[in-house]
PDB file of C-alpha atoms in Angstrom:
ATOM      1  CA  GLU A   1      71.635 137.633 143.739  1.00 97.00           C
ATOM      2  CA  ILE A   2      74.292 138.728 145.698  1.00 98.00           C
ATOM      3  CA  VAL A   3      74.399 135.905 148.701  1.00 98.00           C
ATOM      4  CA  LEU A   4      76.904 136.152 151.551  1.00 98.00           C
ATOM      5  CA  THR A   5      78.191 133.199 154.023  1.00 98.00           C
ATOM      6  CA  GLN A   6      79.033 134.439 157.258  1.00 98.00           C
ATOM      7  CA  SER A   7      81.806 131.448 158.663  1.00 93.00           C
ATOM      8  CA  PRO A   8      81.899 130.447 161.112  1.00 93.00           C
ATOM      9  CA  GLY A   9      78.305 129.832 162.375  1.00 95.00           C
ATOM     10  CA  THR A  10      79.070 129.736 166.457  1.00 97.00           C
ATOM     11  CA  LEU A  11      81.912 131.279 168.386  1.00 96.00           C
ATOM     12  CA  SER A  12      82.314 130.697 171.897  1.00 97.00           C
ATOM     13  CA  LEU A  13      84.775 133.431 173.475  1.00 96.00           C
ATOM     14  CA  SER A  14      85.372 134.362 176.721  1.00 97.00           C
ATOM     15  CA  PRO A  15      84.924 138.655 177.688  1.00 96.00           C
ATOM     16  CA  GLY A  16      87.974 139.599 176.866  1.00 97.00           C
ATOM     17  CA  GLU A  17      89.598 137.940 173.619  1.00 97.00           C
ATOM     18  CA  SER A  18      89.582 139.280 170.683  1.00 97.00           C
ATOM     19  CA  VAL A  19      87.111 138.240 167.414  1.00 97.00           C
ATOM     20  CA  THR A  20      87.347 138.107 163.614  1.00 98.00           C
ATOM     21  CA  LEU A  21      83.951 137.615 161.453  1.00 98.00           C
ATOM     22  CA  SER A  22      84.011 136.650 158.803  1.00 98.00           C
ATOM     23  CA  CYS A  23      81.649 137.126 155.931  1.00 98.00           C
ATOM     24  CA  ARG A  24      81.885 136.634 152.375  1.00 98.00           C
ATOM     25  CA  ALA A  25      79.829 137.773 149.260  1.00 98.00           C
ATOM     26  CA  SER A  26      79.709 135.712 145.956  1.00 98.00           C
ATOM     27  CA  GLN A  27      80.676 138.668 143.570  1.00 98.00           C
ATOM     28  CA  SER A  28      81.858 141.765 144.107  1.00 98.00           C
ATOM     29  CA  VAL A  29      79.702 144.041 146.263  1.00 98.00           C
ATOM     30  CA  ILE A  30      80.365 147.409 144.786  1.00 97.00           C
ATOM     31  CA  ASN A  31      81.081 150.773 146.106  1.00 96.00           C
ATOM     32  CA  LYS A  32      82.012 148.495 149.478  1.00 97.00           C
ATOM     33  CA  TYR A  33      78.159 148.622 149.725  1.00 97.00           C
ATOM     34  CA  LEU A  34      78.561 146.399 152.816  1.00 98.00           C
ATOM     35  CA  ALA A  35      77.103 146.148 156.693  1.00 98.00           C
ATOM     36  CA  TRP A  36      78.384 144.213 159.727  1.00 98.00           C
ATOM     37  CA  TYR A  37      74.041 144.465 162.043  1.00 98.00           C
ATOM     38  CA  GLN A  38      74.501 142.941 166.040  1.00 98.00           C
ATOM     39  CA  GLN A  39      70.771 141.084 166.961  1.00 98.00           C
ATOM     40  CA  LYS A  40      70.522 140.202 171.312  1.00 98.00           C
ATOM     41  CA  PRO A  41      67.305 137.783 170.896  1.00 97.00           C
ATOM     42  CA  GLY A  42      64.096 139.870 171.133  1.00 97.00           C
ATOM     43  CA  GLN A  43      65.451 142.269 169.450  1.00 98.00           C
ATOM     44  CA  ALA A  44      65.856 143.968 166.369  1.00 98.00           C
ATOM     45  CA  PRO A  45      69.717 144.914 164.352  1.00 98.00           C
ATOM     46  CA  ARG A  46      71.142 147.564 165.355  1.00 98.00           C
ATOM     47  CA  LEU A  47      73.721 149.383 162.465  1.00 98.00           C
ATOM     48  CA  LEU A  48      78.063 148.971 163.494  1.00 98.00           C
ATOM     49  CA  ILE A  49      79.412 149.946 160.612  1.00 98.00           C
ATOM     50  CA  GLY A  50      78.013 150.864 157.215  1.00 97.00           C
ATOM     51  CA  GLY A  51      80.559 151.255 154.325  1.00 97.00           C
ATOM     52  CA  ALA A  52      82.765 148.147 155.843  1.00 98.00           C
ATOM     53  CA  SER A  53      83.931 149.797 157.368  1.00 98.00           C
ATOM     54  CA  SER A  54      82.517 153.413 159.433  1.00 97.00           C
ATOM     55  CA  ARG A  55      80.830 152.873 162.520  1.00 97.00           C
ATOM     56  CA  ALA A  56      77.493 153.788 162.837  1.00 96.00           C
ATOM     57  CA  THR A  57      77.117 156.622 165.058  1.00 94.00           C
ATOM     58  CA  GLY A  58      77.654 155.810 169.359  1.00 95.00           C
ATOM     59  CA  ILE A  59      78.898 152.553 168.279  1.00 97.00           C
ATOM     60  CA  PRO A  60      82.701 151.391 170.626  1.00 97.00           C
ATOM     61  CA  ASP A  61      85.648 152.012 169.037  1.00 96.00           C
ATOM     62  CA  ARG A  62      85.929 148.200 169.657  1.00 97.00           C
ATOM     63  CA  PHE A  63      84.096 146.741 166.927  1.00 98.00           C
ATOM     64  CA  SER A  64      85.988 147.330 163.385  1.00 98.00           C
ATOM     65  CA  GLY A  65      85.189 146.671 159.804  1.00 98.00           C
ATOM     66  CA  SER A  66      87.215 145.750 157.207  1.00 98.00           C
ATOM     67  CA  GLY A  67      87.388 144.526 153.395  1.00 98.00           C
ATOM     68  CA  SER A  68      86.827 145.086 149.870  1.00 98.00           C
ATOM     69  CA  GLY A  69      85.375 143.537 146.601  1.00 98.00           C
ATOM     70  CA  THR A  70      84.107 140.091 147.895  1.00 98.00           C
ATOM     71  CA  ASP A  71      85.338 139.160 151.623  1.00 98.00           C
ATOM     72  CA  PHE A  72      84.891 141.559 154.064  1.00 98.00           C
ATOM     73  CA  THR A  73      85.841 140.986 158.140  1.00 98.00           C
ATOM     74  CA  LEU A  74      84.285 141.964 161.308  1.00 98.00           C
ATOM     75  CA  THR A  75      86.893 142.148 164.258  1.00 98.00           C
ATOM     76  CA  ILE A  76      85.532 143.173 167.846  1.00 98.00           C
ATOM     77  CA  SER A  77      88.504 143.596 170.644  1.00 95.00           C
ATOM     78  CA  ARG A  78      88.415 142.481 173.887  1.00 95.00           C
ATOM     79  CA  LEU A  79      84.988 140.536 174.297  1.00 97.00           C
ATOM     80  CA  GLU A  80      82.627 142.598 176.325  1.00 97.00           C
ATOM     81  CA  PRO A  81      79.769 140.567 177.861  1.00 96.00           C
ATOM     82  CA  GLU A  82      76.737 143.038 176.352  1.00 97.00           C
ATOM     83  CA  ASP A  83      79.382 141.544 172.718  1.00 97.00           C
ATOM     84  CA  PHE A  84      77.743 138.529 172.245  1.00 97.00           C
ATOM     85  CA  ALA A  85      74.532 137.607 170.183  1.00 98.00           C
ATOM     86  CA  VAL A  86      74.292 137.184 166.791  1.00 98.00           C
ATOM     87  CA  TYR A  87      76.452 139.178 163.957  1.00 98.00           C
ATOM     88  CA  TYR A  88      74.947 139.741 160.222  1.00 98.00           C
ATOM     89  CA  CYS A  89      76.369 140.916 156.669  1.00 98.00           C
ATOM     90  CA  HIS A  90      74.207 143.045 155.058  1.00 98.00           C
ATOM     91  CA  GLN A  91      74.534 144.278 151.441  1.00 98.00           C
ATOM     92  CA  TYR A  92      72.904 147.450 150.040  1.00 98.00           C
ATOM     93  CA  ALA A  93      74.872 147.557 147.003  1.00 97.00           C
ATOM     94  CA  ALA A  94      72.451 146.152 144.467  1.00 97.00           C
ATOM     95  CA  LEU A  95      69.369 144.783 144.813  1.00 97.00           C
ATOM     96  CA  PRO A  96      67.894 142.599 145.733  1.00 98.00           C
ATOM     97  CA  TYR A  97      69.407 143.553 149.366  1.00 98.00           C
ATOM     98  CA  THR A  98      70.205 140.883 151.101  1.00 98.00           C
ATOM     99  CA  PHE A  99      72.209 139.037 154.659  1.00 98.00           C
ATOM    100  CA  GLY A 100      74.432 136.556 155.854  1.00 98.00           C
ATOM    101  CA  GLN A 101      72.913 133.457 157.249  1.00 98.00           C
ATOM    102  CA  GLY A 102      74.532 135.156 160.924  1.00 98.00           C
ATOM    103  CA  THR A 103      77.303 133.598 163.057  1.00 98.00           C
ATOM    104  CA  LYS A 104      76.130 133.773 167.182  1.00 98.00           C
ATOM    105  CA  LEU A 105      78.543 135.073 169.774  1.00 98.00           C
ATOM    106  CA  GLU A 106      77.984 132.899 172.978  1.00 97.00           C
ATOM    107  CA  ILE A 107      79.890 132.529 176.091  1.00 94.00           C
ATOM    108  CA  LYS A 108      82.294 130.353 177.040  1.00 92.00           C
TER     109      LYS A 108
ATOM    110  CA  GLN B   1      66.416 160.516 166.494  1.00 90.00           C
ATOM    111  CA  VAL B   2      64.881 158.729 164.033  1.00 96.00           C
ATOM    112  CA  GLN B   3      62.349 156.453 165.251  1.00 98.00           C
ATOM    113  CA  LEU B   4      59.752 153.936 163.839  1.00 98.00           C
ATOM    114  CA  GLN B   5      56.991 151.849 166.160  1.00 98.00           C
ATOM    115  CA  GLN B   6      55.488 149.438 163.777  1.00 98.00           C
ATOM    116  CA  SER B   7      51.860 148.350 163.892  1.00 98.00           C
ATOM    117  CA  GLY B   8      49.109 145.971 163.175  1.00 97.00           C
ATOM    118  CA  PRO B   9      48.520 142.550 163.412  1.00 97.00           C
ATOM    119  CA  GLY B  10      49.667 139.360 165.018  1.00 96.00           C
ATOM    120  CA  LEU B  11      47.891 136.520 163.558  1.00 98.00           C
ATOM    121  CA  VAL B  12      46.436 136.466 159.492  1.00 98.00           C
ATOM    122  CA  LYS B  13      44.933 133.723 157.852  1.00 98.00           C
ATOM    123  CA  PRO B  14      45.320 131.879 155.061  1.00 98.00           C
ATOM    124  CA  SER B  15      44.936 133.588 152.055  1.00 98.00           C
ATOM    125  CA  GLN B  16      44.106 137.073 154.043  1.00 98.00           C
ATOM    126  CA  THR B  17      45.848 140.244 153.458  1.00 98.00           C
ATOM    127  CA  LEU B  18      49.410 141.027 155.674  1.00 98.00           C
ATOM    128  CA  SER B  19      48.556 144.391 156.993  1.00 98.00           C
ATOM    129  CA  LEU B  20      51.531 146.507 158.615  1.00 98.00           C
ATOM    130  CA  THR B  21      52.259 149.985 158.767  1.00 98.00           C
ATOM    131  CA  CYS B  22      55.903 151.858 159.966  1.00 98.00           C
ATOM    132  CA  ALA B  23      54.819 155.557 161.567  1.00 98.00           C
ATOM    133  CA  ILE B  24      58.268 157.264 161.519  1.00 98.00           C
ATOM    134  CA  SER B  25      59.579 160.416 163.695  1.00 98.00           C
ATOM    135  CA  GLY B  26      61.885 162.347 163.908  1.00 97.00           C
ATOM    136  CA  ASP B  27      62.695 162.140 159.398  1.00 97.00           C
ATOM    137  CA  SER B  28      59.607 162.708 157.096  1.00 98.00           C
ATOM    138  CA  VAL B  29      58.716 159.680 154.237  1.00 98.00           C
ATOM    139  CA  SER B  30      59.270 162.678 151.891  1.00 98.00           C
ATOM    140  CA  ASN B  31      63.206 162.825 152.636  1.00 97.00           C
ATOM    141  CA  ASN B  32      64.819 162.361 149.269  1.00 96.00           C
ATOM    142  CA  ARG B  33      67.992 160.659 150.782  1.00 96.00           C
ATOM    143  CA  ALA B  34      66.237 157.670 152.969  1.00 97.00           C
ATOM    144  CA  ALA B  35      64.410 154.514 151.609  1.00 98.00           C
ATOM    145  CA  TRP B  36      61.746 152.677 153.445  1.00 98.00           C
ATOM    146  CA  ASN B  37      62.225 149.011 153.302  1.00 98.00           C
ATOM    147  CA  TRP B  38      60.576 146.128 154.681  1.00 98.00           C
ATOM    148  CA  ILE B  39      62.465 143.290 155.915  1.00 98.00           C
ATOM    149  CA  ARG B  40      61.924 139.828 156.909  1.00 98.00           C
ATOM    150  CA  GLN B  41      62.494 136.724 159.149  1.00 98.00           C
ATOM    151  CA  SER B  42      62.250 133.713 159.677  1.00 98.00           C
ATOM    152  CA  PRO B  43      64.318 130.176 161.153  1.00 96.00           C
ATOM    153  CA  SER B  44      64.360 129.427 157.371  1.00 94.00           C
ATOM    154  CA  ARG B  45      64.954 132.371 155.633  1.00 95.00           C
ATOM    155  CA  GLY B  46      67.087 134.275 157.698  1.00 97.00           C
ATOM    156  CA  LEU B  47      66.979 137.798 157.312  1.00 98.00           C
ATOM    157  CA  GLU B  48      64.911 138.562 153.930  1.00 98.00           C
ATOM    158  CA  TRP B  49      64.144 141.848 152.121  1.00 98.00           C
ATOM    159  CA  LEU B  50      60.617 141.705 151.085  1.00 98.00           C
ATOM    160  CA  GLY B  51      60.529 144.838 149.214  1.00 98.00           C
ATOM    161  CA  ARG B  52      60.632 149.248 149.876  1.00 98.00           C
ATOM    162  CA  THR B  53      59.092 152.951 148.690  1.00 98.00           C
ATOM    163  CA  TYR B  54      61.231 156.120 147.917  1.00 98.00           C
ATOM    164  CA  TYR B  55      60.896 159.628 146.603  1.00 98.00           C
ATOM    165  CA  ARG B  56      63.137 161.512 144.991  1.00 97.00           C
ATOM    166  CA  SER B  57      60.511 163.829 142.936  1.00 96.00           C
ATOM    167  CA  ASN B  58      58.686 161.559 141.799  1.00 97.00           C
ATOM    168  CA  TRP B  59      58.044 158.091 143.701  1.00 98.00           C
ATOM    169  CA  TYR B  60      59.323 154.416 143.172  1.00 98.00           C
ATOM    170  CA  ASN B  61      58.954 150.818 143.885  1.00 98.00           C
ATOM    171  CA  ASP B  62      60.970 148.191 144.485  1.00 98.00           C
ATOM    172  CA  TYR B  63      60.537 144.155 145.478  1.00 98.00           C
ATOM    173  CA  ALA B  64      62.081 141.040 146.088  1.00 98.00           C
ATOM    174  CA  VAL B  65      61.118 138.662 142.579  1.00 97.00           C
ATOM    175  CA  SER B  66      59.660 135.725 145.360  1.00 96.00           C
ATOM    176  CA  VAL B  67      56.621 138.080 146.800  1.00 97.00           C
ATOM    177  CA  ARG B  68      56.462 140.413 144.114  1.00 97.00           C
ATOM    178  CA  SER B  69      53.496 139.756 142.934  1.00 97.00           C
ATOM    179  CA  ARG B  70      51.596 139.855 146.504  1.00 98.00           C
ATOM    180  CA  ILE B  71      53.010 142.719 147.782  1.00 98.00           C
ATOM    181  CA  THR B  72      52.405 146.272 147.835  1.00 98.00           C
ATOM    182  CA  ILE B  73      54.078 149.130 149.885  1.00 98.00           C
ATOM    183  CA  ASN B  74      53.054 152.804 150.243  1.00 98.00           C
ATOM    184  CA  PRO B  75      54.221 156.105 151.838  1.00 98.00           C
ATOM    185  CA  ASP B  76      51.355 158.548 154.062  1.00 98.00           C
ATOM    186  CA  THR B  77      52.390 161.264 153.286  1.00 98.00           C
ATOM    187  CA  SER B  78      49.418 162.948 155.116  1.00 98.00           C
ATOM    188  CA  LYS B  79      50.214 160.562 158.045  1.00 98.00           C
ATOM    189  CA  ASN B  80      54.160 160.646 157.488  1.00 98.00           C
ATOM    190  CA  GLN B  81      54.318 156.722 158.157  1.00 98.00           C
ATOM    191  CA  PHE B  82      54.437 153.698 154.631  1.00 98.00           C
ATOM    192  CA  SER B  83      52.687 149.996 154.556  1.00 98.00           C
ATOM    193  CA  LEU B  84      53.286 146.804 153.446  1.00 98.00           C
ATOM    194  CA  GLN B  85      50.769 144.688 152.296  1.00 98.00           C
ATOM    195  CA  LEU B  86      51.144 141.053 152.019  1.00 98.00           C
ATOM    196  CA  ASN B  87      48.180 139.542 150.222  1.00 98.00           C
ATOM    197  CA  SER B  88      47.017 135.590 149.753  1.00 98.00           C
ATOM    198  CA  VAL B  89      49.216 134.470 152.414  1.00 98.00           C
ATOM    199  CA  ILE B  90      50.377 131.187 153.378  1.00 98.00           C
ATOM    200  CA  PRO B  91      51.748 129.726 156.977  1.00 97.00           C
ATOM    201  CA  ASP B  92      55.596 129.984 155.265  1.00 97.00           C
ATOM    202  CA  ASP B  93      55.356 134.148 155.445  1.00 98.00           C
ATOM    203  CA  THR B  94      54.312 133.674 158.988  1.00 98.00           C
ATOM    204  CA  ALA B  95      57.773 135.646 160.842  1.00 98.00           C
ATOM    205  CA  VAL B  96      58.880 138.764 161.948  1.00 98.00           C
ATOM    206  CA  TYR B  97      58.257 141.606 160.082  1.00 98.00           C
ATOM    207  CA  TYR B  98      60.303 144.919 160.383  1.00 98.00           C
ATOM    208  CA  CYS B  99      60.810 148.390 158.913  1.00 98.00           C
ATOM    209  CA  LEU B 100      63.476 150.008 158.366  1.00 98.00           C
ATOM    210  CA  ARG B 101      64.778 153.147 157.560  1.00 98.00           C
ATOM    211  CA  ASP B 102      68.532 153.258 155.098  1.00 96.00           C
ATOM    212  CA  GLY B 103      70.413 155.486 152.889  1.00 95.00           C
ATOM    213  CA  HIS B 104      73.491 158.261 152.975  1.00 93.00           C
ATOM    214  CA  ASP B 105      73.614 160.884 154.745  1.00 91.00           C
ATOM    215  CA  TYR B 106      74.966 163.947 153.227  1.00 90.00           C
ATOM    216  CA  SER B 107      78.162 162.843 154.000  1.00 90.00           C
ATOM    217  CA  ASN B 108      77.876 159.929 152.136  1.00 89.00           C
ATOM    218  CA  TYR B 109      77.774 158.163 155.648  1.00 92.00           C
ATOM    219  CA  PHE B 110      75.131 154.883 155.641  1.00 94.00           C
ATOM    220  CA  PHE B 111      72.101 155.080 158.081  1.00 95.00           C
ATOM    221  CA  ALA B 112      69.872 152.245 158.980  1.00 97.00           C
ATOM    222  CA  ASP B 113      66.916 152.392 161.795  1.00 97.00           C
ATOM    223  CA  TRP B 114      64.753 149.706 162.603  1.00 98.00           C
ATOM    224  CA  GLY B 115      61.345 149.100 163.444  1.00 98.00           C
ATOM    225  CA  GLN B 116      60.956 147.870 166.999  1.00 98.00           C
ATOM    226  CA  GLY B 117      59.827 143.926 165.449  1.00 98.00           C
ATOM    227  CA  THR B 118      55.919 142.970 164.746  1.00 98.00           C
ATOM    228  CA  LEU B 119      56.099 138.504 164.896  1.00 98.00           C
ATOM    229  CA  VAL B 120      52.958 137.598 162.401  1.00 98.00           C
ATOM    230  CA  THR B 121      51.604 134.281 161.961  1.00 98.00           C
ATOM    231  CA  VAL B 122      50.189 132.403 159.571  1.00 98.00           C
ATOM    232  CA  SER B 123      47.431 130.396 160.760  1.00 97.00           C
ATOM    233  CA  SER B 124      43.293 129.991 160.833  1.00 96.00           C
TER     234      SER B 124
END
């Protein structure tokens, strides 16, 4: 099983700032089959990024993903108030599919 | 626009069977580029993939080891939906359950669409 470790656990930031979230895999994620999701309270996760760096339909370009192998990042430029949420990475390269434990972005 | 609509009881007694259905609009459960998954989320386990069904000339299933002896995921082509059955539930199965459609489109872009979630509580 591929274990995904996200860091940091919680970040306190202000709107307008930029942030980079980290996701480290316990073994290589083949084909860069790594996704990022945003989840707000009471809602299902929403796909932001697939294939490590491809934005999903309708996702603003202030969201960008990069990485390969075991190290992946999600960068959010110029945080908007609606970006404060929990972010999860997810690998779909190997069964069982796994998720990171999440990084919570909170407003400072 | 693909939409997944979940239905099923929110309270299940210990040792009984948890049953949920996910109705699909905007796609076919027989789409050979998609897979139909069940995920659950709880404070103790986080997001946990439970299993999937998918059609590639035949129907296939994959299940998580943690629930393999208790889980069944079935497609229903006549109603364009798929279902989750989890037998012999215990309080630790209490979670929000989600259905999820994922796969790669013809341009090889990954897609993922989630149901709205169902809080299932296991309690007598």
